[in-house]
Coordinates of C-alpha atoms in Angstrom, one line a residue:
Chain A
X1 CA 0.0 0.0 0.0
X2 CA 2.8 2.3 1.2
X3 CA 4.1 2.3 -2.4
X4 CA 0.5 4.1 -3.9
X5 CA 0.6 6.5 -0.9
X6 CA 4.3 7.1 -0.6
X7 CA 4.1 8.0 -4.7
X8 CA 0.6 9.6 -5.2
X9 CA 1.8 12.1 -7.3
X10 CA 3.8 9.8 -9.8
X11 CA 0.8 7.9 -10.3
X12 CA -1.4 10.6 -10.7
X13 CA 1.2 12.1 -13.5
X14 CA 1.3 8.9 -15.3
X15 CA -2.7 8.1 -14.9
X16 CA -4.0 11.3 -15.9
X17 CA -0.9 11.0 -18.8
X18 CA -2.7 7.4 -20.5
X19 CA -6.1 9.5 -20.0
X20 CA -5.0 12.4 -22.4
X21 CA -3.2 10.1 -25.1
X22 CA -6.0 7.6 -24.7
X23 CA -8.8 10.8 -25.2
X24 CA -6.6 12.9 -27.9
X25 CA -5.5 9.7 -30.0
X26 CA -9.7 8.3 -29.4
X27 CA -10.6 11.7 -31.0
X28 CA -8.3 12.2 -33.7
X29 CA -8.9 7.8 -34.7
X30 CA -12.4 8.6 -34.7
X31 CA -12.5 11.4 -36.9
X32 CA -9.5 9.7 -39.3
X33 CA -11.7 6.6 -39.4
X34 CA -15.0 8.2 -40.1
X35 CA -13.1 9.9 -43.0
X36 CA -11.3 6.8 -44.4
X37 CA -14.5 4.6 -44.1
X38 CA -16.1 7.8 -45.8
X39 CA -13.5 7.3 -48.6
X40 CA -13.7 3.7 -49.1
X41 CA -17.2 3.6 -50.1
X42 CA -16.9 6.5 -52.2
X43 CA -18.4 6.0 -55.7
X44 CA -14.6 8.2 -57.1
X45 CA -12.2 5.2 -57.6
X46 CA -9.3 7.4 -56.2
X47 CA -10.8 8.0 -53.0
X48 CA -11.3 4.3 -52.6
X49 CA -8.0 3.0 -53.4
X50 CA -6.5 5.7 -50.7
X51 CA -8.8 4.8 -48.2
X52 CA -7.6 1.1 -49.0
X53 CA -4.1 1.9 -48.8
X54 CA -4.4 3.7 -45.6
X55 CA -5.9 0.7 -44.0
X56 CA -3.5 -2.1 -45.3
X57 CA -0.6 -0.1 -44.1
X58 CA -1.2 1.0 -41.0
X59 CA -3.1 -2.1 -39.8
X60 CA -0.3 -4.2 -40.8
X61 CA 2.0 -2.5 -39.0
X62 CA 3.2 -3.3 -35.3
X63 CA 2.3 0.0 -33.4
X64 CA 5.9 -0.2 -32.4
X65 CA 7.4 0.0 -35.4
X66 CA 5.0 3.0 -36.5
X67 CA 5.9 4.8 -33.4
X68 CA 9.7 4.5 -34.6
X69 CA 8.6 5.5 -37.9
X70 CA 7.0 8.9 -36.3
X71 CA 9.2 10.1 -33.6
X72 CA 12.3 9.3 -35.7
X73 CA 11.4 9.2 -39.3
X74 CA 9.1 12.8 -39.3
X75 CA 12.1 14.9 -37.5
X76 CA 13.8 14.0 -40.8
X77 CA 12.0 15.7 -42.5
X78 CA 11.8 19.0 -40.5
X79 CA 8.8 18.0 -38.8
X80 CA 9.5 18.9 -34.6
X81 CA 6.7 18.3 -32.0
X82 CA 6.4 17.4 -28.8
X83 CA 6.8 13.6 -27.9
X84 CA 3.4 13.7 -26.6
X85 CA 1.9 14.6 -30.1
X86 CA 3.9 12.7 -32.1
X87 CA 2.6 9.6 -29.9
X88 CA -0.8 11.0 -30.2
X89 CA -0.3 11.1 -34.0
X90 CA 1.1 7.0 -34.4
X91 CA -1.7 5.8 -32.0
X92 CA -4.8 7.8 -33.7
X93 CA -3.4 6.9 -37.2
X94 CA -2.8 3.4 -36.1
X95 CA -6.3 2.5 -34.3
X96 CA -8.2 4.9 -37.4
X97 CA -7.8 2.1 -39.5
X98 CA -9.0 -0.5 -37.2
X99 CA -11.8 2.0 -36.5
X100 CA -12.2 2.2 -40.5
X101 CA -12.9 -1.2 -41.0
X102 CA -15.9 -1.6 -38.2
X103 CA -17.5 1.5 -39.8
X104 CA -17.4 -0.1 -43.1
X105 CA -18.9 -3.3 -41.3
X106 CA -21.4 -1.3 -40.3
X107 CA -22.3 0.0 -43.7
X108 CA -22.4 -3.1 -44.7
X109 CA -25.3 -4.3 -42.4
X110 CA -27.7 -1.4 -43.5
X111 CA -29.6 -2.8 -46.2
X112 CA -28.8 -1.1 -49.8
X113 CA -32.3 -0.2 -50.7
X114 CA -31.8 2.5 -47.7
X115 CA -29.3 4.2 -49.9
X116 CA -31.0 4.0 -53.2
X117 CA -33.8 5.1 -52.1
X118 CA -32.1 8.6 -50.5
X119 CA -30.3 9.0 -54.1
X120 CA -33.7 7.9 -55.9
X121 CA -35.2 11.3 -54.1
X122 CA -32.1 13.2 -55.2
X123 CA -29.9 13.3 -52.1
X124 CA -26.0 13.8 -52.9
X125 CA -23.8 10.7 -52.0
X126 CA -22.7 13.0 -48.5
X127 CA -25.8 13.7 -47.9
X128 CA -27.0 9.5 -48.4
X129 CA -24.4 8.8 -46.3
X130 CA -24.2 11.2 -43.3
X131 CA -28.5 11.2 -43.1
X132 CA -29.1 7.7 -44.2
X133 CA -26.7 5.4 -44.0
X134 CA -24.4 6.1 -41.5
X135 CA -27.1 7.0 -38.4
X136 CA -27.9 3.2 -39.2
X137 CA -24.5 1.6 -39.5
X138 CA -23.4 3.4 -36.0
X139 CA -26.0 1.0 -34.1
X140 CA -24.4 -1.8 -35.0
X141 CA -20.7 -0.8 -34.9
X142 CA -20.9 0.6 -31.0
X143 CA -19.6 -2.4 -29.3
X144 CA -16.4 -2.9 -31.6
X145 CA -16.0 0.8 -31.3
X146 CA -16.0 0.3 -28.1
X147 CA -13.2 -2.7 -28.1
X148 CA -10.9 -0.9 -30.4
X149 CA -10.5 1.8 -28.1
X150 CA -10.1 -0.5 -25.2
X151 CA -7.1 -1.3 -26.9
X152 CA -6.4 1.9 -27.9
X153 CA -6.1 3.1 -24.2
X154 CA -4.0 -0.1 -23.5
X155 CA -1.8 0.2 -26.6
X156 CA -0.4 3.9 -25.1
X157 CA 1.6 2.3 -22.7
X158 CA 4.4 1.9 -25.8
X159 CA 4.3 5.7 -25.4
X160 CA 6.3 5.0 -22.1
X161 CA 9.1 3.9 -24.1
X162 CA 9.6 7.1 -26.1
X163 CA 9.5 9.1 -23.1
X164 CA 6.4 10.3 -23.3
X165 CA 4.9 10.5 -19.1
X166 CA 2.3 7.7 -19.2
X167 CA 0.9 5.1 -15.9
X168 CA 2.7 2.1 -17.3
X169 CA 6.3 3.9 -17.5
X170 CA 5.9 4.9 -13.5
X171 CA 7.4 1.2 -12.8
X172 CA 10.7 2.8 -13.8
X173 CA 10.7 5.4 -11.6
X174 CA 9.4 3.9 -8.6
X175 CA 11.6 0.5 -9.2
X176 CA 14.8 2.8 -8.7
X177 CA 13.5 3.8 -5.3
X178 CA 13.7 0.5 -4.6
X179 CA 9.6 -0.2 -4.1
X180 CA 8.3 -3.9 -4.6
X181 CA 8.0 -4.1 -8.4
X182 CA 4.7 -6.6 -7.9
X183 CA 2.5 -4.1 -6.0
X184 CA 3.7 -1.1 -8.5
X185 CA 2.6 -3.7 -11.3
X186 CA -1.0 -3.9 -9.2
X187 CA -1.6 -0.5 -9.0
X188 CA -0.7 0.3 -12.6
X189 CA -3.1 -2.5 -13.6
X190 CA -5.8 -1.0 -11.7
X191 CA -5.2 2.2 -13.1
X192 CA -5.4 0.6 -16.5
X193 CA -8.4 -1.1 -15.5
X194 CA -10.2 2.1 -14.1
X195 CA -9.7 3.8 -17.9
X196 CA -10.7 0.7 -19.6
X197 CA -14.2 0.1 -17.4
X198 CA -14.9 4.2 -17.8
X199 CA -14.6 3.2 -21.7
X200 CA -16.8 0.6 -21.7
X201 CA -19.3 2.3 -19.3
X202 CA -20.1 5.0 -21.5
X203 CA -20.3 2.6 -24.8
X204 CA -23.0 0.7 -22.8
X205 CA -24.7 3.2 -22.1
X206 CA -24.4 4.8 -25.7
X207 CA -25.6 1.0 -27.2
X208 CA -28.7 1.1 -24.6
X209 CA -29.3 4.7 -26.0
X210 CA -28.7 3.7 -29.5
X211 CA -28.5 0.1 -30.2
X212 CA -30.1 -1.7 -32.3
X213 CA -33.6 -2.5 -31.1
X214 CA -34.7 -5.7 -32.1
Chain B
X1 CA -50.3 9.3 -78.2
X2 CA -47.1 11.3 -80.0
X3 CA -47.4 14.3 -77.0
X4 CA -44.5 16.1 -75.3
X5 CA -42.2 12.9 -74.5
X6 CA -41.1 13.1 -71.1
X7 CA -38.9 9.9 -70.8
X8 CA -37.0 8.6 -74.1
X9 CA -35.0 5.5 -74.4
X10 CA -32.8 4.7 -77.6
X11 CA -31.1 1.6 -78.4
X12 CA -30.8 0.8 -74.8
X13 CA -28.4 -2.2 -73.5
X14 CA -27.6 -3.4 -70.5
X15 CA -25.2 -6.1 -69.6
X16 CA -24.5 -7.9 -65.9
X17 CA -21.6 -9.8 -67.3
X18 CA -22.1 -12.7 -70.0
X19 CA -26.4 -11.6 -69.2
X20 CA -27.5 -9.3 -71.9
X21 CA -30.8 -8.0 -69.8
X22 CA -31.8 -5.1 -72.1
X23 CA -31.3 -5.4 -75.9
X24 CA -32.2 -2.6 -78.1
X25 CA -34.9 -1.1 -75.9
X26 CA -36.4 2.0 -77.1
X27 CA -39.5 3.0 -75.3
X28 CA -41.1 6.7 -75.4
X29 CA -43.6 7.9 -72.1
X30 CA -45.2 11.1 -73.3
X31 CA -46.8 13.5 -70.4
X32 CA -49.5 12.9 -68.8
X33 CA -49.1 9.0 -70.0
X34 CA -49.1 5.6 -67.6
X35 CA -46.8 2.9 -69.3
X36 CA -47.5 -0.1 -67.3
X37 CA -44.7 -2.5 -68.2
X38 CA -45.4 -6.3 -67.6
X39 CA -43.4 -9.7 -68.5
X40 CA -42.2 -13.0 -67.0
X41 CA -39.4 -12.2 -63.9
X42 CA -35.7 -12.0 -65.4
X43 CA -37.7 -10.4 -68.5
X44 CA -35.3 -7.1 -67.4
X45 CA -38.5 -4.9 -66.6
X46 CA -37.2 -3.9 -63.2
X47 CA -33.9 -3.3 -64.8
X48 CA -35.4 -0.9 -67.6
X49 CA -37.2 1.0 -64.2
X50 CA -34.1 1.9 -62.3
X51 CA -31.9 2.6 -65.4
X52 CA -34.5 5.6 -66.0
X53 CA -33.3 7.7 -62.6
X54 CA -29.8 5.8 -63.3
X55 CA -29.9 3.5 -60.3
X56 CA -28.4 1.2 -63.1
X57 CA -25.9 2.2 -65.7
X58 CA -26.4 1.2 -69.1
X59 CA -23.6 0.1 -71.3
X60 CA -25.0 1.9 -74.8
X61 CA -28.1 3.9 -76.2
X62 CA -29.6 7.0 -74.6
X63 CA -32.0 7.7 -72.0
X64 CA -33.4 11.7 -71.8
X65 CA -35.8 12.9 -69.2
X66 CA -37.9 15.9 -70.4
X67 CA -35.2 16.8 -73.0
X68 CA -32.3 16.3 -71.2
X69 CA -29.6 13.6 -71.4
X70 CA -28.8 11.7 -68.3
X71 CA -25.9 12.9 -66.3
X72 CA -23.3 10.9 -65.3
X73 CA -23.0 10.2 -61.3
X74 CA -22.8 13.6 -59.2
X75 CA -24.9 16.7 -58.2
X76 CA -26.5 17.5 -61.6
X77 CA -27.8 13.8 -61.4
X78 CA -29.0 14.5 -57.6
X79 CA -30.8 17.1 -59.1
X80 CA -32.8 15.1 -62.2
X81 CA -33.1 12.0 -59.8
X82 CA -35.3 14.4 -57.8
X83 CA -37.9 15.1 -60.3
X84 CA -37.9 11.3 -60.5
X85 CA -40.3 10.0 -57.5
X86 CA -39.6 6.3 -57.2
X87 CA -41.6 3.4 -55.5
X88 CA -39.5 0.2 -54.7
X89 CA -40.7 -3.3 -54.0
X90 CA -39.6 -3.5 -50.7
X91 CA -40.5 0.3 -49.6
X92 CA -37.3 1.3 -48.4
X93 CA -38.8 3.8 -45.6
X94 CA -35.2 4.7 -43.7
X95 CA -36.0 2.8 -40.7
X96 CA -34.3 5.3 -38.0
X97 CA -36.8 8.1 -39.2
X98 CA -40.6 8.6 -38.0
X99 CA -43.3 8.2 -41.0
X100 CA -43.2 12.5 -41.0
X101 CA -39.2 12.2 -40.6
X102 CA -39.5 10.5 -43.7
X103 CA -41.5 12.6 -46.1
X104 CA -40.1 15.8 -44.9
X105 CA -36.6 14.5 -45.3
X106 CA -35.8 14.8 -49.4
X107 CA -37.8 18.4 -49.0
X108 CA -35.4 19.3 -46.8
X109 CA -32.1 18.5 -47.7
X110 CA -32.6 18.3 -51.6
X111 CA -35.1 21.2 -52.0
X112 CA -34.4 23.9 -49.5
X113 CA -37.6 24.2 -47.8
X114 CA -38.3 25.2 -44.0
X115 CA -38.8 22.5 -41.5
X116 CA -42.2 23.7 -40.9
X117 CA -43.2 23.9 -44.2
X118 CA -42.0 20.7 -45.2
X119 CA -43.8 18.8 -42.4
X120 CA -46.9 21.2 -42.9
X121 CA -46.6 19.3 -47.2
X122 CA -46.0 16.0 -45.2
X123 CA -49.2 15.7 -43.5
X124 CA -50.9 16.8 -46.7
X125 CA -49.7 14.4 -48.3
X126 CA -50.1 11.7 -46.0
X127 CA -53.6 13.0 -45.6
X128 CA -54.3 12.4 -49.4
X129 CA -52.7 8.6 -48.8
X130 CA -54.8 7.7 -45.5
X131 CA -52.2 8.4 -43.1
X132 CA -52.6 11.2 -41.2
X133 CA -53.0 9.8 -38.4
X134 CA -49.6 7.4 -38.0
X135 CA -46.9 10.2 -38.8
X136 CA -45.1 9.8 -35.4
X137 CA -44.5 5.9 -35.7
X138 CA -41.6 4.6 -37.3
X139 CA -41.9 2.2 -40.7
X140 CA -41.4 -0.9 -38.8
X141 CA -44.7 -0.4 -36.5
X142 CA -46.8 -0.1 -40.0
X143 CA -47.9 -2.6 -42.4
X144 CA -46.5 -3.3 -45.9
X145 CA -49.1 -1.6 -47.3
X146 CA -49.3 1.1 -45.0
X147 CA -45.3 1.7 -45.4
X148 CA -45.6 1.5 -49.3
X149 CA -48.7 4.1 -49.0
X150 CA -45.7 6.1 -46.8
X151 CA -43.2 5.8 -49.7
X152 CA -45.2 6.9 -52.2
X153 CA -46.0 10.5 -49.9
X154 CA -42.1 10.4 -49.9
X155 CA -41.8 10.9 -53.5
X156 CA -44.3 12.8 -54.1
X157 CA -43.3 15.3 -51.5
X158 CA -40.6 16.5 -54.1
X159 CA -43.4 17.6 -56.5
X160 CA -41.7 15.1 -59.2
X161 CA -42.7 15.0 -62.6
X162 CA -43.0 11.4 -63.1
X163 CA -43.4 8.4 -60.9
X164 CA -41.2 5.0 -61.4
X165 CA -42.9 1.8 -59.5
X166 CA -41.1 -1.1 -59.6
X167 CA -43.6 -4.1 -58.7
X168 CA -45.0 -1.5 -56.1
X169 CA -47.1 -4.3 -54.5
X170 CA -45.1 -7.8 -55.1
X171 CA -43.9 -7.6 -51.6
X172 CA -47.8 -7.1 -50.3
X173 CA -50.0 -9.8 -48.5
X174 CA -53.3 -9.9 -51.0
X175 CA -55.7 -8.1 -48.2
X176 CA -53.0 -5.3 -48.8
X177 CA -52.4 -4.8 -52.7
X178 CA -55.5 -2.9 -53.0
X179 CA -55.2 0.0 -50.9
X180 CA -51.7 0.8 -52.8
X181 CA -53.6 0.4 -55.6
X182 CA -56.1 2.8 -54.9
X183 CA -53.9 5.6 -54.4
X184 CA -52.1 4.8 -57.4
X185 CA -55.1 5.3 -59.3
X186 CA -56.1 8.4 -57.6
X187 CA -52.5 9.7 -58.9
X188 CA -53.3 8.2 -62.6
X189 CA -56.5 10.0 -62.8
X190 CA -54.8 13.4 -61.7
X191 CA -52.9 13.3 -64.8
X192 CA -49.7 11.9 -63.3
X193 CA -46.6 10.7 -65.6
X194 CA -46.3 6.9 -64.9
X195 CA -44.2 4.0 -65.5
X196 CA -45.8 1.2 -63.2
X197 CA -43.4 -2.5 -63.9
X198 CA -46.4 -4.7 -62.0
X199 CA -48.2 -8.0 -62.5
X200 CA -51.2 -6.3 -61.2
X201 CA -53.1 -6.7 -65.1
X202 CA -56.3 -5.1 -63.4
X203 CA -54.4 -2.1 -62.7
X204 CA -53.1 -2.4 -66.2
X205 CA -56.5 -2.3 -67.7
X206 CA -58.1 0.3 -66.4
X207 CA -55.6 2.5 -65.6
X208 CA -52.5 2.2 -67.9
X209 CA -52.8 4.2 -71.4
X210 CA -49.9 1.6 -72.7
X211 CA -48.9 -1.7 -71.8
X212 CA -45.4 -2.5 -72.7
X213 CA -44.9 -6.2 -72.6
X214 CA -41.1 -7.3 -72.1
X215 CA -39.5 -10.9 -72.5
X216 CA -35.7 -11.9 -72.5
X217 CA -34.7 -8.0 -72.3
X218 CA -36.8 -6.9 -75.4
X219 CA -39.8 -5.1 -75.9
X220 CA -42.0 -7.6 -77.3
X221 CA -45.4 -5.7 -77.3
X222 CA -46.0 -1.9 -77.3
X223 CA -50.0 -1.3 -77.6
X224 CA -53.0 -0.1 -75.7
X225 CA -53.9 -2.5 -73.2
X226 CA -57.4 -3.7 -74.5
X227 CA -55.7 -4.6 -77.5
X228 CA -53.0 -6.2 -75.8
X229 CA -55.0 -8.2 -73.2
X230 CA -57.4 -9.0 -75.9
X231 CA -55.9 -9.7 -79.4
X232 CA -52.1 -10.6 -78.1
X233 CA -49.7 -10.7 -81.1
X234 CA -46.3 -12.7 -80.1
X235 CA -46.8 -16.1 -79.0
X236 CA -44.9 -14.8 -76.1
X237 CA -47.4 -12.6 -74.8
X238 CA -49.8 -15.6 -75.6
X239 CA -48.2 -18.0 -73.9
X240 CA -47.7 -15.8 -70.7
X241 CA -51.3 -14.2 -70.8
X242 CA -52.6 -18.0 -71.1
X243 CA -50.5 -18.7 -67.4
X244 CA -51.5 -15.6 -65.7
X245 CA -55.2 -15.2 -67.0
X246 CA -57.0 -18.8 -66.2
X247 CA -57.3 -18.9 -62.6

């Protein structure tokens, strides 16, 4: 116990750290995902094949290795920003795919007669999709939503290692001082497991809301 | 009836791979007129329906509606698609909007109007199809018929200048067929442009002007639909009439 009291403020540092990469990097996968999904059922072949590209490589690449490709590759070429963005940047990118692809599941389950019928009464294809289609798809994409940023918020701890202040890199600090590495380890998890339960509180309570009702 | 044509197809063909489904269709619908088209299923009927507001492409020929060519996918379609009101087999209310939700929706994103106004020309419409009264429940508390009743408000709400209906009441349970049917008189004796693809053949008689008979993607039959029902040419027609008419 002694190790959680004796080191509040460490914990609170790296706890309220994994809550702003895990919100900014949601927000910006979110938005990135919307947009790809956006672009791979586009009826402009360009737009499709980018959104396609986007999601084979970053999805097929271990977070890890995109991290290294942000924080040392983008320096390169002039771009500077804080560690803290940069690791916002690789985990949004990364998870927007992931994101993408239940969106576009999700499209898939709304029957296609919705659609034609929008365009049959002269709606644009935005306007088809943001009134019609995707109101529909988002009841039935909420729960793997909901699991992909699960990860997400578990998937910041690699921010640890690139220096960025997050809960899982406390262990470092704390196992210098000499604290038992096993209780650090407990408390980390049950910080990890206070930001995962928050998720999946508020994505039950957004599938009660809007689920589908069957 | 050579009148101001409203919808023209020339040497229209459609392919789905290897399938040839329309061959060399050419079909004129003057103003005012109701083409109902009938034929044996995989005849392409349906097809020939949705490739006149471009829900399918065509692969050669032209289609022109009221003079104008059809556009190629994009806003200038959006717009022509919009004087098309269309009625599909299986209704297609969008299920997430109320019955009003759903009429007032086209008015207000494709023409501009008001909220208000819009649902004020929903509830007149839904008056004029029997409705009134269910505009605050959503499509899957109705029946078939009363959702198809719904869709037809729906396009009609964007003051179109024809109506598609593409087997507007295959998808019906028999008790149901008629009160579709009863509207879609009303709209035939108002002088509304029509092209009705149906195996309803008492609709066809006394409503249609023409009844386009279609077999293997080809218009077999083009003719007045006394005539037609009555004095058949093709042995096609014959042979289909014979199946549909005994019992």
């Amino acid at each position: 116990m002694d190790v959680l009291t004796d080191n509040f403020s460490t914990f609170g540092d790296g706890f309220l750290g994994t809550v702003e990469l895990t919100v900014y990097a949601s927000l910006l996968a979110l938005a990135l995902g919307f947009v790809m999904a956006s672009f791979r059922v586009a009826p402009v072949g360009s737009f499709r094949v980018f959104g396609a590209v986007w999601v084979a490589v970053l999805r097929n690449t271990p977070l890890t290795l995109l991290f290294f490709a942000v924080l040392l590759g983008l320096p390169r070429f002039g771009l500077v920003l804080p560690f803290e963005v940069f690791a916002v940047l690789a985990l949004g990118c990364y998870t927007s795919a992931f994101i993408c692809e239940a969106l576009r599941s999700g499209i898939n389950t709304v029957p296609t007669g919705q659609g034609e019928a929008a365009r049959s009464l002269g709606m644009t294809f935005s306007q088809t999709l943001s009134g019609v289609v995707l109101p529909q798809a988002f009841r039935s994409v909420i729960s793997p939503v909901g699991s992909t940023l699960i990860a997400l918020a578990k998937n910041s701890a690699i921010a640890g290692a690139f220096s960025v202040t997050e809960l899982l890199g406390t262990y470092k600090t704390l196992g210098e001082l000499g604290y038992s590495i096993i209780w650090t380890f407990v408390w980390i998890a049950l910080g990890y497991l206070i930001i995962t339960l928050a998720i999946s509180a508020v994505f039950n309570i957004l599938e009660k809301r809007w689920g589908v009702a069957r | 009836m050579a009148v101001d044509p409203l919808i023209e197809l020339r040497d229209v063909n459609k392919y789905y791979g290897e399938l040839h489904v329309l061959q060399d269709i050419d079909l004129t619908v003057g103003k005012g007129e109701v083409v109902v088209v009938i034929g044996p299923s995989g005849s392409g009927k349906s097809t020939l329906c949705r490739t006149i507001n471009r829900l399918e492409t065509i692969q050669s020929g032209l289609i022109r509606l009221d003079g104008q060519p059809l556009p190629e996918e994009g806003k200038e379609l959006a717009r022509l698609r919009s004087e098309v009101g269309m009625v599909f087999q299986s209704f297609n209310l969008f299920a997430h909007k109320t019955v009003l939700q759903n009429v007032s929706m086209g008015q207000v994103k494709v023409r501009g109007r008001k909220k208000d106004e819009a649902d004020q020309r929903s509830r007149e419409l839904l008056e004029r199809v029997g409705l009134a009264s269910q505009a605050d429940k959503y499509p899957a508390q109705l029946s078939g018929g009363q959702q198809q009743r719904v869709a037809i408000a729906r396009a009609l709400a964007m003051d179109p200048k024809v109506m598609l209906f593409d087997e507007p009441t295959s998808a019906l349970d028999p008790e149901m067929i008629n009160e579709v049917l009863e509207v879609m008189q009303q709209l035939a004796r108002d002088g509304m442009t029509m092209v009705v693809v149906t195996h309803e053949m008492g609709f066809a008689r006394s409503a249609a002007n023409r009844v386009v008979f279609m077999a293997d993607g080809r218009v077999v039959e083009d003719r007045a639909p006394e005539d037609f029902f009555t004095h058949p040419e093709s042995e096609r027609a014959k042979d289909f009439l014979s199946k549909i008419l005994k019992h």
